[in-house]
Amino acid sequence: MFRFALTRIGMALPTLLIVAVSVFVLIRLIPGDPAQLMLGDLATPASLADLRARLGLDQSLPVQFGIWIGNVLTGDFGQSISSQQAVLPLILQRFWISAQIVLVAVLLASCVAVPAGVIAAWKQDSAVDLGLVATATLLLSIPTFWLGLLLLLFFGLKLEWLPVVGYVSIAENPWAGILYLVMPIMTLFLHEIGVILRMARASTLEVLRLDYITHARAKGLSERAVLWRHAFKNAFGPTWTLIGLVLGNLLGGIAVVETVFTIPGLGRLLVDAIFARDYPVIQGCMLFVAFTYVLVNLVIDLCYPVFDPRVTAQ
């Protein structure tokens, strides 16, 4: 297990380095002078030169990358051009909002979709299976922004059960904060049910065709015992991997949902920074999202031997 963990961590480090280089290069390819943007059109050549020297923009690209990655390793992501705030605390504040939505949505979707997928595989080609697969396909085919708008129109405007748009911190007002998060969570929950259910069904069907399942049935075990005691554990591994991918993707791609419901999360921060050409925030958000994605999948990989003990032998 320890060797397996070291191998996975060793594979993650080069990935993070490649991501850091890619983010640095992409930001440098954006047209415009960051110093000019920070100081405005009325800045003098002397003040521009002084700011470029302080930011290291007058150095070669390798030197700039070395300065930047050194600052990142010490937790200094720079300062926002538009708000004049430190970038890392700003990202962490917004990330917590996004994480609340994503974690709850993925947890609820997993709790519903995994058992449903297993049951669909158990009842293959029955009315239950066809109904679950059809529902999953329908939910998967609806774009998240459209699904969010439908929920907003029905529960927010027509029934008036939930607030339409906005955000209230749970720390300030727990009940109001929960109400504001219900529809964003439901949007992601409904969409991800389709993804996870289909994977759970496919992996369970594959396991149910194996010889040891036939042997377990031949010993006289009940179908429920065969399904949950023997098939489920081996079938859950691929689904667990997919859950990790879904979680990482949502943490980095929640901007659409946050824009629909005007939630001030990490995705909304990145979108606003792009429109404002706030390079330090864009750079920091991209690096933080990539780091989070790699970290989530590293944790998923480290948990994989729990579902398949053979992995530790690799």
CSV table of C-alpha atoms in Angstrom, one decimal:
chain,number,residue,atom,x,y,z
A,1,MET,CA,0.0,0.0,0.0
A,2,PHE,CA,2.8,2.4,0.9
A,3,ARG,CA,4.6,1.7,-2.4
A,4,PHE,CA,1.3,2.2,-4.3
A,5,ALA,CA,0.8,5.6,-2.6
A,6,LEU,CA,4.4,6.7,-3.4
A,7,THR,CA,3.9,5.7,-7.0
A,8,ARG,CA,0.6,7.7,-7.3
A,9,ILE,CA,2.1,10.8,-5.6
A,10,GLY,CA,5.2,10.5,-7.8
A,11,MET,CA,2.9,10.6,-10.9
A,12,ALA,CA,1.0,13.6,-9.6
A,13,LEU,CA,4.1,15.8,-9.1
A,14,PRO,CA,5.1,16.0,-12.8
A,15,THR,CA,1.4,16.6,-13.7
A,16,LEU,CA,1.3,19.6,-11.4
A,17,LEU,CA,4.6,20.9,-12.9
A,18,ILE,CA,3.2,20.6,-16.4
A,19,VAL,CA,0.0,22.4,-15.3
A,20,ALA,CA,2.0,25.2,-13.8
A,21,VAL,CA,4.0,25.7,-17.0
A,22,SER,CA,0.9,25.6,-19.1
A,23,VAL,CA,-0.9,28.2,-17.0
A,24,PHE,CA,2.1,30.4,-17.1
A,25,VAL,CA,2.5,30.2,-20.8
A,26,LEU,CA,-1.2,30.7,-21.5
A,27,ILE,CA,-1.4,33.8,-19.4
A,28,ARG,CA,1.7,35.2,-21.2
A,29,LEU,CA,0.0,34.6,-24.6
A,30,ILE,CA,-2.9,36.9,-23.6
A,31,PRO,CA,-2.6,40.2,-25.5
A,32,GLY,CA,-2.0,43.4,-23.5
A,33,ASP,CA,0.4,44.7,-21.0
A,34,PRO,CA,-0.4,43.8,-17.3
A,35,ALA,CA,1.4,46.8,-16.0
A,36,GLN,CA,-0.6,49.1,-18.3
A,37,LEU,CA,-3.8,47.5,-17.2
A,38,MET,CA,-3.0,47.9,-13.5
A,39,LEU,CA,-2.0,51.5,-13.7
A,40,GLY,CA,-4.5,52.7,-16.4
A,41,ASP,CA,-4.1,54.7,-19.5
A,42,LEU,CA,-2.8,57.8,-17.7
A,43,ALA,CA,0.3,56.0,-16.4
A,44,THR,CA,3.7,57.5,-17.2
A,45,PRO,CA,6.5,55.5,-18.9
A,46,ALA,CA,8.5,55.8,-15.7
A,47,SER,CA,5.8,54.4,-13.5
A,48,LEU,CA,5.2,51.6,-16.0
A,49,ALA,CA,8.8,50.7,-16.1
A,50,ASP,CA,9.0,50.7,-12.2
A,51,LEU,CA,5.9,48.4,-12.0
A,52,ARG,CA,7.3,46.0,-14.6
A,53,ALA,CA,10.5,45.8,-12.6
A,54,ARG,CA,8.7,45.1,-9.4
A,55,LEU,CA,6.6,42.4,-11.0
A,56,GLY,CA,9.6,40.9,-12.8
A,57,LEU,CA,8.0,41.6,-16.2
A,58,ASP,CA,11.3,43.0,-17.5
A,59,GLN,CA,13.0,39.6,-17.0
A,60,SER,CA,13.2,36.7,-19.4
A,61,LEU,CA,10.4,34.2,-19.4
A,62,PRO,CA,12.4,31.5,-17.6
A,63,VAL,CA,13.3,34.0,-14.9
A,64,GLN,CA,9.7,35.2,-14.6
A,65,PHE,CA,8.5,31.6,-14.3
A,66,GLY,CA,11.1,30.9,-11.6
A,67,ILE,CA,9.9,34.0,-9.6
A,68,TRP,CA,6.3,33.1,-10.1
A,69,ILE,CA,6.6,29.5,-9.1
A,70,GLY,CA,8.7,30.5,-6.1
A,71,ASN,CA,6.0,32.9,-4.9
A,72,VAL,CA,3.3,30.2,-5.5
A,73,LEU,CA,5.2,27.7,-3.4
A,74,THR,CA,5.2,30.2,-0.5
A,75,GLY,CA,1.4,30.9,-0.9
A,76,ASP,CA,1.8,34.2,-2.7
A,77,PHE,CA,-0.5,34.1,-5.8
A,78,GLY,CA,-0.1,37.9,-6.3
A,79,GLN,CA,-2.6,40.7,-6.0
A,80,SER,CA,-5.9,41.2,-7.8
A,81,ILE,CA,-5.8,44.1,-10.3
A,82,SER,CA,-9.5,45.0,-9.9
A,83,SER,CA,-10.0,44.5,-6.1
A,84,GLN,CA,-6.4,45.0,-4.9
A,85,GLN,CA,-6.9,41.9,-2.6
A,86,ALA,CA,-4.5,39.1,-2.2
A,87,VAL,CA,-5.4,36.4,-4.7
A,88,LEU,CA,-5.1,33.2,-2.6
A,89,PRO,CA,-7.4,34.3,0.3
A,90,LEU,CA,-9.9,35.5,-2.4
A,91,ILE,CA,-9.7,32.1,-4.1
A,92,LEU,CA,-10.1,30.2,-0.9
A,93,GLN,CA,-13.1,32.3,0.1
A,94,ARG,CA,-14.9,31.6,-3.2
A,95,PHE,CA,-13.8,28.0,-3.3
A,96,TRP,CA,-15.5,27.2,-0.1
A,97,ILE,CA,-18.8,28.4,-1.6
A,98,SER,CA,-18.4,26.2,-4.7
A,99,ALA,CA,-17.2,23.2,-2.6
A,100,GLN,CA,-20.4,23.3,-0.5
A,101,ILE,CA,-22.5,23.0,-3.7
A,102,VAL,CA,-20.4,20.4,-5.4
A,103,LEU,CA,-19.7,18.1,-2.5
A,104,VAL,CA,-23.4,17.9,-1.4
A,105,ALA,CA,-24.6,17.4,-5.0
A,106,VAL,CA,-22.1,14.6,-5.8
A,107,LEU,CA,-22.8,12.9,-2.4
A,108,LEU,CA,-26.5,12.9,-3.0
A,109,ALA,CA,-26.1,11.8,-6.6
A,110,SER,CA,-23.9,8.9,-5.6
A,111,CYS,CA,-26.2,7.8,-2.8
A,112,VAL,CA,-29.1,7.7,-5.3
A,113,ALA,CA,-27.4,6.6,-8.6
A,114,VAL,CA,-25.1,3.8,-7.3
A,115,PRO,CA,-27.9,1.7,-5.8
A,116,ALA,CA,-30.2,2.5,-8.8
A,117,GLY,CA,-27.5,1.4,-11.2
A,118,VAL,CA,-26.9,-1.8,-9.3
A,119,ILE,CA,-30.7,-2.6,-9.3
A,120,ALA,CA,-30.9,-1.7,-13.0
A,121,ALA,CA,-28.1,-4.3,-13.7
A,122,TRP,CA,-29.8,-6.9,-11.5
A,123,LYS,CA,-33.1,-6.4,-13.3
A,124,GLN,CA,-31.5,-6.1,-16.8
A,125,ASP,CA,-34.0,-5.6,-19.7
A,126,SER,CA,-36.9,-5.4,-17.3
A,127,ALA,CA,-39.3,-2.4,-17.0
A,128,VAL,CA,-37.3,-1.2,-14.0
A,129,ASP,CA,-34.0,-1.3,-16.0
A,130,LEU,CA,-35.5,0.5,-19.0
A,131,GLY,CA,-37.1,3.1,-16.9
A,132,LEU,CA,-33.9,3.9,-14.9
A,133,VAL,CA,-31.8,4.0,-18.0
A,134,ALA,CA,-34.2,6.2,-19.9
A,135,THR,CA,-34.4,8.6,-16.9
A,136,ALA,CA,-30.6,8.7,-16.6
A,137,THR,CA,-30.2,9.4,-20.4
A,138,LEU,CA,-32.8,12.1,-20.2
A,139,LEU,CA,-31.1,13.8,-17.3
A,140,LEU,CA,-27.7,13.5,-18.9
A,141,SER,CA,-28.9,15.0,-22.2
A,142,ILE,CA,-30.2,18.2,-20.5
A,143,PRO,CA,-27.5,21.0,-20.3
A,144,THR,CA,-26.9,22.2,-16.7
A,145,PHE,CA,-27.7,25.8,-17.5
A,146,TRP,CA,-31.1,24.8,-19.1
A,147,LEU,CA,-31.9,22.5,-16.2
A,148,GLY,CA,-31.0,25.3,-13.7
A,149,LEU,CA,-33.3,27.7,-15.6
A,150,LEU,CA,-36.2,25.2,-15.5
A,151,LEU,CA,-35.8,24.7,-11.7
A,152,LEU,CA,-35.5,28.5,-11.2
A,153,LEU,CA,-38.7,29.1,-13.3
A,154,PHE,CA,-40.7,26.4,-11.6
A,155,PHE,CA,-39.7,26.5,-7.9
A,156,GLY,CA,-38.6,30.1,-7.8
A,157,LEU,CA,-41.0,32.0,-10.0
A,158,LYS,CA,-44.1,29.8,-10.3
A,159,LEU,CA,-44.3,28.1,-6.9
A,160,GLU,CA,-42.2,30.7,-5.1
A,161,TRP,CA,-40.9,28.0,-2.7
A,162,LEU,CA,-37.2,29.1,-3.1
A,163,PRO,CA,-35.3,32.3,-3.6
A,164,VAL,CA,-34.7,33.0,-7.3
A,165,VAL,CA,-31.1,34.3,-7.3
A,166,GLY,CA,-28.5,35.5,-4.9
A,167,TYR,CA,-26.5,34.1,-2.0
A,168,VAL,CA,-26.5,34.3,1.8
A,169,SER,CA,-23.7,32.8,3.8
A,170,ILE,CA,-24.7,29.8,6.0
A,171,ALA,CA,-22.6,31.2,8.7
A,172,GLU,CA,-24.7,34.4,8.8
A,173,ASN,CA,-28.1,32.9,8.4
A,174,PRO,CA,-28.1,29.1,8.2
A,175,TRP,CA,-31.7,28.6,7.0
A,176,ALA,CA,-31.6,31.3,4.4
A,177,GLY,CA,-28.2,30.1,3.2
A,178,ILE,CA,-29.5,26.6,2.7
A,179,LEU,CA,-32.5,27.8,0.8
A,180,TYR,CA,-30.3,29.7,-1.6
A,181,LEU,CA,-28.2,26.6,-2.3
A,182,VAL,CA,-31.0,24.2,-2.9
A,183,MET,CA,-31.5,24.8,-6.6
A,184,PRO,CA,-27.8,24.9,-7.5
A,185,ILE,CA,-27.3,21.7,-5.7
A,186,MET,CA,-30.4,20.1,-7.3
A,187,THR,CA,-29.2,21.2,-10.8
A,188,LEU,CA,-25.9,19.4,-10.4
A,189,PHE,CA,-27.5,16.5,-8.5
A,190,LEU,CA,-30.0,15.7,-11.3
A,191,HIS,CA,-27.4,16.0,-14.0
A,192,GLU,CA,-24.8,13.8,-12.4
A,193,ILE,CA,-27.3,11.1,-11.5
A,194,GLY,CA,-27.3,10.1,-15.2
A,195,VAL,CA,-23.5,9.8,-15.4
A,196,ILE,CA,-23.0,7.8,-12.2
A,197,LEU,CA,-26.1,5.5,-12.7
A,198,ARG,CA,-25.0,4.5,-16.2
A,199,MET,CA,-21.4,3.6,-15.0
A,200,ALA,CA,-22.7,1.7,-11.9
A,201,ARG,CA,-25.0,-0.3,-14.2
A,202,ALA,CA,-22.3,-1.1,-16.8
A,203,SER,CA,-19.7,-2.2,-14.2
A,204,THR,CA,-22.3,-4.3,-12.3
A,205,LEU,CA,-23.4,-6.0,-15.5
A,206,GLU,CA,-19.8,-6.9,-16.3
A,207,VAL,CA,-19.2,-8.4,-12.8
A,208,LEU,CA,-22.4,-10.3,-12.8
A,209,ARG,CA,-21.2,-12.2,-15.9
A,210,LEU,CA,-18.0,-13.5,-14.2
A,211,ASP,CA,-17.5,-17.1,-13.2
A,212,TYR,CA,-17.3,-16.5,-9.4
A,213,ILE,CA,-20.8,-15.0,-9.5
A,214,THR,CA,-22.1,-18.2,-11.1
A,215,HIS,CA,-20.3,-20.3,-8.5
A,216,ALA,CA,-21.9,-18.2,-5.7
A,217,ARG,CA,-25.3,-18.8,-7.1
A,218,ALA,CA,-24.5,-22.5,-7.5
A,219,LYS,CA,-23.8,-22.7,-3.8
A,220,GLY,CA,-27.4,-21.7,-3.1
A,221,LEU,CA,-26.8,-18.0,-2.0
A,222,SER,CA,-29.8,-15.7,-2.4
A,223,GLU,CA,-29.7,-13.2,-5.3
A,224,ARG,CA,-29.5,-10.3,-2.8
A,225,ALA,CA,-26.4,-11.9,-1.1
A,226,VAL,CA,-24.8,-12.5,-4.5
A,227,LEU,CA,-25.5,-9.0,-5.6
A,228,TRP,CA,-24.5,-6.9,-2.5
A,229,ARG,CA,-21.9,-9.3,-0.8
A,230,HIS,CA,-20.0,-10.5,-3.9
A,231,ALA,CA,-20.8,-8.3,-6.9
A,232,PHE,CA,-21.1,-4.8,-5.5
A,233,LYS,CA,-17.6,-4.4,-4.0
A,234,ASN,CA,-15.8,-5.4,-7.3
A,235,ALA,CA,-18.3,-3.5,-9.4
A,236,PHE,CA,-17.9,-0.2,-7.4
A,237,GLY,CA,-14.3,0.4,-8.3
A,238,PRO,CA,-14.9,1.9,-11.7
A,239,THR,CA,-17.8,3.9,-10.4
A,240,TRP,CA,-15.6,5.3,-7.6
A,241,THR,CA,-13.1,6.4,-10.2
A,242,LEU,CA,-15.9,8.1,-12.1
A,243,ILE,CA,-17.2,9.8,-9.0
A,244,GLY,CA,-13.7,11.3,-8.5
A,245,LEU,CA,-13.6,12.6,-12.1
A,246,VAL,CA,-17.1,14.1,-11.7
A,247,LEU,CA,-16.1,15.8,-8.5
A,248,GLY,CA,-12.9,17.3,-10.0
A,249,ASN,CA,-14.7,18.4,-13.1
A,250,LEU,CA,-17.5,20.1,-11.2
A,251,LEU,CA,-15.1,21.9,-8.9
A,252,GLY,CA,-13.4,23.4,-12.0
A,253,GLY,CA,-16.5,23.7,-14.2
A,254,ILE,CA,-19.2,25.1,-11.9
A,255,ALA,CA,-19.1,28.5,-13.5
A,256,VAL,CA,-22.3,28.0,-15.6
A,257,VAL,CA,-24.4,27.0,-12.6
A,258,GLU,CA,-23.0,29.9,-10.5
A,259,THR,CA,-23.7,32.3,-13.3
A,260,VAL,CA,-27.3,31.2,-13.6
A,261,PHE,CA,-28.0,31.5,-9.9
A,262,THR,CA,-25.6,34.4,-9.3
A,263,ILE,CA,-23.6,32.4,-6.7
A,264,PRO,CA,-20.3,34.1,-5.8
A,265,GLY,CA,-18.2,31.0,-6.1
A,266,LEU,CA,-14.9,30.1,-7.7
A,267,GLY,CA,-16.3,29.7,-11.2
A,268,ARG,CA,-18.0,33.1,-11.0
A,269,LEU,CA,-14.7,34.6,-9.8
A,270,LEU,CA,-12.9,33.2,-12.8
A,271,VAL,CA,-15.5,34.4,-15.2
A,272,ASP,CA,-15.5,37.9,-13.7
A,273,ALA,CA,-11.7,38.0,-13.8
A,274,ILE,CA,-11.6,37.0,-17.5
A,275,PHE,CA,-14.0,39.9,-18.4
A,276,ALA,CA,-11.9,42.3,-16.2
A,277,ARG,CA,-8.6,40.9,-17.6
A,278,ASP,CA,-7.4,40.4,-14.1
A,279,TYR,CA,-4.4,38.3,-14.9
A,280,PRO,CA,-3.3,37.4,-11.4
A,281,VAL,CA,-6.7,36.1,-10.5
A,282,ILE,CA,-7.1,34.2,-13.8
A,283,GLN,CA,-3.7,32.7,-13.3
A,284,GLY,CA,-4.4,31.8,-9.6
A,285,CYS,CA,-7.8,30.3,-10.3
A,286,MET,CA,-6.5,28.1,-13.2
A,287,LEU,CA,-3.7,26.8,-11.1
A,288,PHE,CA,-5.8,26.2,-8.1
A,289,VAL,CA,-8.5,24.4,-10.1
A,290,ALA,CA,-5.9,22.2,-11.7
A,291,PHE,CA,-4.3,21.5,-8.3
A,292,THR,CA,-7.7,20.6,-6.9
A,293,TYR,CA,-8.4,18.3,-9.8
A,294,VAL,CA,-5.1,16.4,-9.4
A,295,LEU,CA,-5.5,16.2,-5.6
A,296,VAL,CA,-9.0,14.8,-5.8
A,297,ASN,CA,-8.0,12.1,-8.3
A,298,LEU,CA,-4.9,11.3,-6.2
A,299,VAL,CA,-7.2,10.7,-3.2
A,300,ILE,CA,-9.5,8.6,-5.4
A,301,ASP,CA,-6.5,6.5,-6.5
A,302,LEU,CA,-5.2,6.0,-2.9
A,303,CYS,CA,-8.7,4.8,-1.9
A,304,TYR,CA,-8.9,2.3,-4.8
A,305,PRO,CA,-7.2,-0.6,-3.0
A,306,VAL,CA,-10.2,-0.6,-0.6
A,307,PHE,CA,-12.4,-1.8,-3.5
A,308,ASP,CA,-9.8,-3.9,-5.3
A,309,PRO,CA,-7.0,-5.4,-3.1
A,310,ARG,CA,-5.2,-6.6,-6.2
A,311,VAL,CA,-4.1,-3.0,-6.9
A,312,THR,CA,-1.7,-3.0,-4.0
A,313,ALA,CA,0.3,-5.7,-5.7
A,314,GLN,CA,1.0,-3.6,-8.8
